[in-house]
Tab-separated table of C-alpha atoms and ligand atoms in Angstrom:
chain	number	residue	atom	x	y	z
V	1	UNK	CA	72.330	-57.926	-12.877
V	2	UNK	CA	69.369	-57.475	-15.560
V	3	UNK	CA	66.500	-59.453	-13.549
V	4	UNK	CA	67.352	-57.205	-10.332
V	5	UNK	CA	64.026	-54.672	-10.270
V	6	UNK	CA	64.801	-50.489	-10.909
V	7	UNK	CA	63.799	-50.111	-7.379
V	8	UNK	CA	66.294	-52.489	-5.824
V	9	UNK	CA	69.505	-51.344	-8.015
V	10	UNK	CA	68.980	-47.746	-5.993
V	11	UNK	CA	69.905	-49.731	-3.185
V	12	UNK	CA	73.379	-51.060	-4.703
V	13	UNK	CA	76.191	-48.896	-3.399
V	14	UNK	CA	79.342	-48.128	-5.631
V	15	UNK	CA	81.241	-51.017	-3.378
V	16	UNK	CA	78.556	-53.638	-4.293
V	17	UNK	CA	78.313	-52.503	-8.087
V	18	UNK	CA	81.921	-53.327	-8.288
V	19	UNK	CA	82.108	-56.734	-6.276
V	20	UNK	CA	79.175	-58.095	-8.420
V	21	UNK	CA	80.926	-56.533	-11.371
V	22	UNK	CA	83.913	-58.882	-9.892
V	23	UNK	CA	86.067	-55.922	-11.096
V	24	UNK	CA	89.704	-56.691	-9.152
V	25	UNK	CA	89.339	-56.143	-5.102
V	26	UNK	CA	92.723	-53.183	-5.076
V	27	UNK	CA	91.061	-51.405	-8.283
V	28	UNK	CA	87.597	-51.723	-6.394
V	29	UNK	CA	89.153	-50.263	-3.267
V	30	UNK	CA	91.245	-47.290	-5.045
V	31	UNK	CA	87.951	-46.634	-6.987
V	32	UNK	CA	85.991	-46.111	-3.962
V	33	UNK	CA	88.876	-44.404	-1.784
V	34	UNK	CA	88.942	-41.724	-5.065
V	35	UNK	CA	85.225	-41.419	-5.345
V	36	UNK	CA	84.967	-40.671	-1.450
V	37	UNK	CA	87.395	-37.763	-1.828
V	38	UNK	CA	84.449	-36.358	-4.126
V	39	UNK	CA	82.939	-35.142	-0.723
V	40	UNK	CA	85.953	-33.649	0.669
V	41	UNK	CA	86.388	-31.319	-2.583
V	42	UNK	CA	82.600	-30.713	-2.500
V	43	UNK	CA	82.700	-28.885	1.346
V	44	UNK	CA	86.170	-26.859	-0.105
V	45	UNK	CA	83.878	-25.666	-2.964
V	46	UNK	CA	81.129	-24.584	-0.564
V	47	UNK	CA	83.421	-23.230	2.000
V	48	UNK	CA	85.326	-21.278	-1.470
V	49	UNK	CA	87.076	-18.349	-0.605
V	50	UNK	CA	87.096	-17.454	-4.598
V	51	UNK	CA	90.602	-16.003	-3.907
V	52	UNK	CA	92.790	-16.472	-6.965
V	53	UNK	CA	95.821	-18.189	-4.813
V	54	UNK	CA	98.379	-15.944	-6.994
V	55	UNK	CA	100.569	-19.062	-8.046
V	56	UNK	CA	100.790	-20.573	-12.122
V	57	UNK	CA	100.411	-23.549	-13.489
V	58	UNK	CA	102.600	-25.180	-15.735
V	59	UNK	CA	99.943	-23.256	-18.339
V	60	UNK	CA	100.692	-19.823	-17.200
V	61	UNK	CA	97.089	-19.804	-15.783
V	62	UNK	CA	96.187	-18.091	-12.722
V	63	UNK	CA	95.704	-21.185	-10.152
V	64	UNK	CA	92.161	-20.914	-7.938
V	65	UNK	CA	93.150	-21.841	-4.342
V	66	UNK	CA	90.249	-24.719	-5.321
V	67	UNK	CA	92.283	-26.372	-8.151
V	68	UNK	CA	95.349	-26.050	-5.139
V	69	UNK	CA	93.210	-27.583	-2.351
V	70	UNK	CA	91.350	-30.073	-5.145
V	71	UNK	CA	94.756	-31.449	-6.115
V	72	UNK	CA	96.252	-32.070	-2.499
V	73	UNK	CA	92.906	-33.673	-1.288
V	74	UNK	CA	93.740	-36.188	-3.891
V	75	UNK	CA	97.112	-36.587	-3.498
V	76	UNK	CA	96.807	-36.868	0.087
V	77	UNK	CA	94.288	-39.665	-0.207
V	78	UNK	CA	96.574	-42.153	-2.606
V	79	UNK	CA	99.642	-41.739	-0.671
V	80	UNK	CA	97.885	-43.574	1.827
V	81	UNK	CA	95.953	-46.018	-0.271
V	82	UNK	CA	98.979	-48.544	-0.735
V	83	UNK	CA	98.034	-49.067	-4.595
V	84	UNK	CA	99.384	-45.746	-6.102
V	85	UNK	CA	103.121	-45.659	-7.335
V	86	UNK	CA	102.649	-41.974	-9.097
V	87	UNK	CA	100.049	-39.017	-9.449
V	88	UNK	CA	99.883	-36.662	-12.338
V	89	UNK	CA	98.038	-34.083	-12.047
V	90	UNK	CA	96.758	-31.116	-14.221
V	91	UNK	CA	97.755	-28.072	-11.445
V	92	UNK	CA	101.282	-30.034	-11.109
V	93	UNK	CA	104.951	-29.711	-13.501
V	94	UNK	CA	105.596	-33.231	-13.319
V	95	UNK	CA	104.999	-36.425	-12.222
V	96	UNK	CA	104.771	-37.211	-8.393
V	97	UNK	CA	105.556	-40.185	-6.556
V	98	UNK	CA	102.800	-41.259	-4.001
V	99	UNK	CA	103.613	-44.629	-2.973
V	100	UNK	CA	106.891	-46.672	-2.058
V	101	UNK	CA	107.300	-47.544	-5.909
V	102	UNK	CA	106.241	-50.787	-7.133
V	103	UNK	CA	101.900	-50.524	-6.880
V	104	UNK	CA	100.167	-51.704	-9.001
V	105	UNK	CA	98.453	-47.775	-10.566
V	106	UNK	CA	99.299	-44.364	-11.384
V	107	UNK	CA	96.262	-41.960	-11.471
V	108	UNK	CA	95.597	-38.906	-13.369
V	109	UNK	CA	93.711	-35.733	-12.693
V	110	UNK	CA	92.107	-32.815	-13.400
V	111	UNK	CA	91.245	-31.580	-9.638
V	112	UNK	CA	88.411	-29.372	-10.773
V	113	UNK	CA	87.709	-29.255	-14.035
V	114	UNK	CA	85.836	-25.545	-15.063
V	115	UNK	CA	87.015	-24.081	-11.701
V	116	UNK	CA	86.646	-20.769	-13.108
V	117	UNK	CA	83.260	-21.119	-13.221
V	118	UNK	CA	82.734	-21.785	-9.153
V	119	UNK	CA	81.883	-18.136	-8.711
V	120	UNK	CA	79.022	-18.497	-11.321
V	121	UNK	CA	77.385	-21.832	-9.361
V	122	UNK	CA	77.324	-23.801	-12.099
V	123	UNK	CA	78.512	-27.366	-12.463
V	124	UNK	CA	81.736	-28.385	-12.294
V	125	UNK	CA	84.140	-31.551	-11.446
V	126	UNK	CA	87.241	-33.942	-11.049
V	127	UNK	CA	88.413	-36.194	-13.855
V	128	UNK	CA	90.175	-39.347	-12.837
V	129	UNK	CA	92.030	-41.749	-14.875
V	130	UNK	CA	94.129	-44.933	-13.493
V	131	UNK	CA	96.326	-46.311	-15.656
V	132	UNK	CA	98.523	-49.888	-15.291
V	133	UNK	CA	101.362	-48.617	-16.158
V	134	UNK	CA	103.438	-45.860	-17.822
V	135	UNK	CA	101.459	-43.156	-18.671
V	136	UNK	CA	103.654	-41.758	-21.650
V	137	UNK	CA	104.509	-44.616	-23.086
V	138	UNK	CA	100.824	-46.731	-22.850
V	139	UNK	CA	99.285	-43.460	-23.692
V	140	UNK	CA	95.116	-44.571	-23.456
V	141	UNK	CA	95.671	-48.114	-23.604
V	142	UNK	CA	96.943	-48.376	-20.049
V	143	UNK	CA	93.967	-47.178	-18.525
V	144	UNK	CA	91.969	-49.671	-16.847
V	145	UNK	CA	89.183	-47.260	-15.723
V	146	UNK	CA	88.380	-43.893	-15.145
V	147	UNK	CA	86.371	-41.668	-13.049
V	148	UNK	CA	84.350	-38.039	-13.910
V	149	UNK	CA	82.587	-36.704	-10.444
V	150	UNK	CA	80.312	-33.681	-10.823
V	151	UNK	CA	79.319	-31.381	-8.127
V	152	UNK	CA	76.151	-29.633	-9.324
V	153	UNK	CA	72.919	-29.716	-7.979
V	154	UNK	CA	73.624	-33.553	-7.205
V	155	UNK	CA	77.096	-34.712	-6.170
V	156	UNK	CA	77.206	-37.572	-9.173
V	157	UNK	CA	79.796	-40.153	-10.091
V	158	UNK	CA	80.022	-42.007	-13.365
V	159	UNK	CA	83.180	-44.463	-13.457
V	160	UNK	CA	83.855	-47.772	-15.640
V	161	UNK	CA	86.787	-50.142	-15.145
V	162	UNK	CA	85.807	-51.630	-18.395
V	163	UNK	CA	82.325	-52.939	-17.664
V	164	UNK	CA	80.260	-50.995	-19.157
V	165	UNK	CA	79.816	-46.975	-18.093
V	166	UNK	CA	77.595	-46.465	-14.725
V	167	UNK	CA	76.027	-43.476	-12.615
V	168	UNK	CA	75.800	-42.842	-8.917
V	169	UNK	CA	74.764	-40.672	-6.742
V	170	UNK	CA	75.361	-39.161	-3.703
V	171	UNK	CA	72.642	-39.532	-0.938
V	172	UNK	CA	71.722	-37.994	2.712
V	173	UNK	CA	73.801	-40.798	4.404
V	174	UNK	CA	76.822	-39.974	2.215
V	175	UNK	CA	76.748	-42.953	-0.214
V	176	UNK	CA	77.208	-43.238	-3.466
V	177	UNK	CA	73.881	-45.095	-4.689
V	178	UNK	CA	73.321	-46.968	-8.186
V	179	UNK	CA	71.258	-44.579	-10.186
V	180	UNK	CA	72.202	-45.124	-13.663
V	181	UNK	CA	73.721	-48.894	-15.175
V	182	UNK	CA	75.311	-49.560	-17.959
V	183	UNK	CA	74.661	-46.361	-20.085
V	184	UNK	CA	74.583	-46.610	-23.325
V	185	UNK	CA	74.447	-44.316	-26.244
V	186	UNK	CA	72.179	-43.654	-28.938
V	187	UNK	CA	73.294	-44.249	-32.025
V	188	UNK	CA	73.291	-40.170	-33.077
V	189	UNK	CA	71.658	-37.387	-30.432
V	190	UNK	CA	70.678	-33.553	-30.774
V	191	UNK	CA	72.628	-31.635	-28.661
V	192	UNK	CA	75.941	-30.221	-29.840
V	193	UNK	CA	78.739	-28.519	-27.369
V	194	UNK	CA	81.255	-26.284	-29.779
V	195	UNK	CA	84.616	-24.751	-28.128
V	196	UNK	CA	86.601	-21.941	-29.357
V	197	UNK	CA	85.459	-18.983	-31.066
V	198	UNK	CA	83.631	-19.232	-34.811
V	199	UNK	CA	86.188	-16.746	-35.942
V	200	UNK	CA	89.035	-19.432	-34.931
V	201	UNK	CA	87.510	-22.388	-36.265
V	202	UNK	CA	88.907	-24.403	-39.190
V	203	UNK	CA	86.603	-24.220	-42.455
V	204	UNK	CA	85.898	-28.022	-42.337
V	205	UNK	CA	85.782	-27.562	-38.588
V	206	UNK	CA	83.206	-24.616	-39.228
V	207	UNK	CA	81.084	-26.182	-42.401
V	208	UNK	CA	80.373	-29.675	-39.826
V	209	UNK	CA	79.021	-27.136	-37.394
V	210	UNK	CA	76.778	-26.117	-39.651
V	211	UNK	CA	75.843	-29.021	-41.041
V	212	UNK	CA	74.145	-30.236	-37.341
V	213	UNK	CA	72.888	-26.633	-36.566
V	214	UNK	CA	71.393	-27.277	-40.137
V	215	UNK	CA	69.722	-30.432	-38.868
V	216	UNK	CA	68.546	-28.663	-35.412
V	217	UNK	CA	71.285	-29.525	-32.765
V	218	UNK	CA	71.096	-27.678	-29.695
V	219	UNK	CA	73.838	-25.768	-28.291
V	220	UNK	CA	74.690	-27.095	-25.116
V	221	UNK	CA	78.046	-25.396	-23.560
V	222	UNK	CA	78.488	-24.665	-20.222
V	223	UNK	CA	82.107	-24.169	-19.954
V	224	UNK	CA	82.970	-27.331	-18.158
V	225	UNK	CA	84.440	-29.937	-20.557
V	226	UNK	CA	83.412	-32.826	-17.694
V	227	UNK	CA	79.602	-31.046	-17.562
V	228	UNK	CA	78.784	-31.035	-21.372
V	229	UNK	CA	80.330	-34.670	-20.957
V	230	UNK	CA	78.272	-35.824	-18.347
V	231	UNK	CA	75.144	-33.887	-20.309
V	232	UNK	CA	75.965	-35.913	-23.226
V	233	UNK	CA	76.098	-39.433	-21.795
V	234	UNK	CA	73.042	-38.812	-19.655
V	235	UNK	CA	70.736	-37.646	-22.753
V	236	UNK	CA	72.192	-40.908	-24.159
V	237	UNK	CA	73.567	-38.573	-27.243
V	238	UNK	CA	75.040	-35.347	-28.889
V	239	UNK	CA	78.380	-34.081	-29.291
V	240	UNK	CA	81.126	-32.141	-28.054
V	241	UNK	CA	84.216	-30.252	-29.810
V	242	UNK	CA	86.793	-28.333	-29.305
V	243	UNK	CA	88.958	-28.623	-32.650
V	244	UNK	CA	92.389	-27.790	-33.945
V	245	UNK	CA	92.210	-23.910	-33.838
V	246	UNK	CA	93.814	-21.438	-36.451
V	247	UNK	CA	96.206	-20.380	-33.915
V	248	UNK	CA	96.204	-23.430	-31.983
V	249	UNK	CA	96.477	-26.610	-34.073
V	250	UNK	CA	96.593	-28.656	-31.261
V	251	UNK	CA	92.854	-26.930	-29.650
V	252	UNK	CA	92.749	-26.533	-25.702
V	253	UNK	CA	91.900	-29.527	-23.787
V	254	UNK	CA	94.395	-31.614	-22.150
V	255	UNK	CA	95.047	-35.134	-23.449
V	256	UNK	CA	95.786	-37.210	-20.431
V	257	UNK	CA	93.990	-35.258	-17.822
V	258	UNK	CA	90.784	-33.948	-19.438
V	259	UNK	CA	89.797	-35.987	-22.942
V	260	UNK	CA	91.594	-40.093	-22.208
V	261	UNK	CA	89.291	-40.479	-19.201
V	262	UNK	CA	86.195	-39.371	-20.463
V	263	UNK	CA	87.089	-41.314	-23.835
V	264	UNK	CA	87.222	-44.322	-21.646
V	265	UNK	CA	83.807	-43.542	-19.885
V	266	UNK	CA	82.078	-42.539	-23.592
V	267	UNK	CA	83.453	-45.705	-25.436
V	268	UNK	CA	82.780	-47.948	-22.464
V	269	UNK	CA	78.937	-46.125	-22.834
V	270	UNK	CA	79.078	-47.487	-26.837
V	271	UNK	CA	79.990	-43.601	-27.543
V	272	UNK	CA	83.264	-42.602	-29.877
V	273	UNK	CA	85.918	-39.661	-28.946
V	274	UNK	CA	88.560	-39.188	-31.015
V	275	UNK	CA	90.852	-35.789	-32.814
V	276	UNK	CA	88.783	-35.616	-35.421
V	277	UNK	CA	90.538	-38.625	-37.285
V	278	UNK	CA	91.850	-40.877	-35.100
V	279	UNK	CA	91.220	-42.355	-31.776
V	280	UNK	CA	91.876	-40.329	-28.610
V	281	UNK	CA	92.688	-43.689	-26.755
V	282	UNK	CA	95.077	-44.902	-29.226
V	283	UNK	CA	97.274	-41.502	-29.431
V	284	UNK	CA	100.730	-41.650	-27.743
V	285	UNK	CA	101.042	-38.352	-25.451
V	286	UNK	CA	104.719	-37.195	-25.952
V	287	UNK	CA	104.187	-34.885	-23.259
V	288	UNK	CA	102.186	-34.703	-19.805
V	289	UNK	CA	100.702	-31.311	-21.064
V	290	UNK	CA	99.628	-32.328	-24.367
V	291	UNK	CA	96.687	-30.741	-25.761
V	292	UNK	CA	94.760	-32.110	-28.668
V	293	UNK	CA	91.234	-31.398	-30.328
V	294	UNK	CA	88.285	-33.713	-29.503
V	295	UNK	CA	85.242	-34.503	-31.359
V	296	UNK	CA	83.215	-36.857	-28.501
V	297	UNK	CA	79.809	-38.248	-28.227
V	298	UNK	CA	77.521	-40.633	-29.942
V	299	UNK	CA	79.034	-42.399	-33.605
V	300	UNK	CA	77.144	-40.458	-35.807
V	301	UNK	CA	78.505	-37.185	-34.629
V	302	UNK	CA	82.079	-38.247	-34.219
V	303	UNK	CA	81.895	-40.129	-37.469
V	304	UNK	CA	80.548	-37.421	-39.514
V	305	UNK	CA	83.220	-34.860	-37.873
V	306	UNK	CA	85.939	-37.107	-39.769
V	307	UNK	CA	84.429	-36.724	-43.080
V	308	UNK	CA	84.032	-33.032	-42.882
V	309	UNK	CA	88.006	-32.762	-41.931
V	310	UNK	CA	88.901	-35.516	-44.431
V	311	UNK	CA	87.352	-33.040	-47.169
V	312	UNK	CA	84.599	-36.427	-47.735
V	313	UNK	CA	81.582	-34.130	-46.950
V	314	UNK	CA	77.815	-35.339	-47.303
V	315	UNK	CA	74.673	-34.112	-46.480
V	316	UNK	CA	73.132	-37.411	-45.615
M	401	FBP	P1	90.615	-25.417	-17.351
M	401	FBP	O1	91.268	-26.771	-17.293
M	401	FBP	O2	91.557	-24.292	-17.248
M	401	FBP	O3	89.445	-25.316	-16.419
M	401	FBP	O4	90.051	-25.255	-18.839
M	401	FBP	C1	89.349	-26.329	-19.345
M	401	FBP	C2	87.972	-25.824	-19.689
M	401	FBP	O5	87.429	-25.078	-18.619
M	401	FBP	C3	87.035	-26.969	-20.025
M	401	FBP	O6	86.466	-27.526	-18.876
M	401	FBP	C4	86.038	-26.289	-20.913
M	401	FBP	O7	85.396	-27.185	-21.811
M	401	FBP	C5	86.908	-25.281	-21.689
M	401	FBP	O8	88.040	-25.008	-20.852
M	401	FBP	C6	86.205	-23.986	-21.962
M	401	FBP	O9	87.086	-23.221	-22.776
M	401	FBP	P2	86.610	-21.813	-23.344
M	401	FBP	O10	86.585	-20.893	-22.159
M	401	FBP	O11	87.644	-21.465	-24.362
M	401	FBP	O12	85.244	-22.010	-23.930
């Protein structure tokens, strides 16, 4: 698609981006059934009731009744797309089965990702991965693409099935319209994202802060893990963290639901993401909740991050 002109890529819709991507006609359908459930979440968050819906997750947070309502819009839409065998979701205990057993995905969620933040208008948004098969035992390799949708001032959706790591977004007429292809990082950017409190932080974890607030990285957090993503691969660079913890080796963001899919989005975008050592694709969950620490963004970042932690620190 090179020699087609900036102005006439605005005019390829997410359905056309994928057939002349010849990505796999029942991945390019469930792609496009998930990214149209994008609008159905977006009128829930403006008709919010900002009620807390009094039930837990398996987390012991409070559940929002948008996270509830999120979750079941989803749901709702594989069990009728005929290519889902299982859902997991991040507001569920287990696994679900959506389909008769025997189709060809399972998916993975995080309804609303930063849904405490609603109240405050600021961005916020549903992570999707779809994996070929078990999502325990494949751990990231099974995914064959992912999904992050952000409702902000634009309803946006960046998803890859392994060709590369493209933008859309939303118009008037309620289609999602190329506006970003093939992203791709920077080798090394200048904003940094840093979760957890200072006081909590590791002192390798602490001194690599330091050492990119030493070379002028902005702080960019908003709160929403899929926002300070999306920042990230749009400004082509920068970082995000949110490490092993003193108290919490194992940080706060969820493995399968929040950090594999955007992995797959930043890697597919020539971007890294892994715990600080190794990978996030290539860890095996052992459970659906896992949590683990993330260091994501462009190479440099990520790269320097491991030499902090292995104790190999340089200035350079
Ligand atoms: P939820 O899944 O409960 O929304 O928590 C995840 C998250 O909101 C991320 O989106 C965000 O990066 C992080 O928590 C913020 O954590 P903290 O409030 O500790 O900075």
């Amino acid at each position: 698609m090179e020699n087609i002109s900036d102005a006439t890529k605005q005019f390829i819709d997410l359905r056309r981006h994928m057939w002349m991507a010849s990505i796999d006609l029942d991945l390019r359908r469930l792609i496009w059934q998930i990214a149209v459930t994008g609008k159905y979440i977006y009128s829930k968050i403006q008709e919010s009731n900002r009620k807390l819906a009094g039930h837990e997750n398996i987390y012991g947070e409070e559940q929002l009744a948008l996270d509830m309502s999120s979750d079941e819009i989803i749901k709702r839409q594989l069990e009728f797309s005929g290519f889902v065998s299982h859902y997991a979701s991040e507001e569920r205990d287990s696994i679900v089965q959506v389909g008769k057993g025997g189709e060809k995905y399972i998916v993975t969620a995080d309804p609303l990702d930063g849904s405490s933040l609603v109240d405050a208008n600021l961005s916020i948004g549903t992570i999707i991965g779809i994996h070929r098969s078990s999502i325990l035992e494949g751990g990231g390799k099974s995914l064959v693409a992912a999904m992050s949708i952000v409702y902000g001032p634009l309803i946006t959706m960046i998803y890859s099935a392994g060709n590369g790591t493209h933008e859309f977004v939303l118009n008037r007429e309620g289609e999602y319209v190329l506006s970003g292809e093939n992203i791709t990082l920077q080798e090394r950017g200048n904003i940094l994202g840093a979760g957890g409190l200072r006081r909590d932080w590791t002192p390798a974890h602490l001194e690599y802060i330091q050492h990119l607030e030493d070379k002028g990285y902005k702080l960019r957090y908003s709160g929403a893990f899929i926002s300070d993503i999306n920042h990230i691969l749009i400004k082509r660079g920068g970082v995000f963290t949110y490490p092993a913890l003193k108290k919490s080796p194992n940080g706060k963001l969820r493995l399968i639901f929040e950090l594999q899919p955007m992995a797959f989005l930043m890697e597919q975008a020539g971007g890294m993401a892994t715990d600080g050592r190794q990978g996030i694709l290539s860890i095996k969950p052992e459970s659906l909740d896992q949590r683990c620490p993330i260091y994501i963004g462009s190479k440099y970042e990520v790269k320097k991050a491991k030499t902090f932690l292995d104790g190999n620190t340089t200035t350079m």
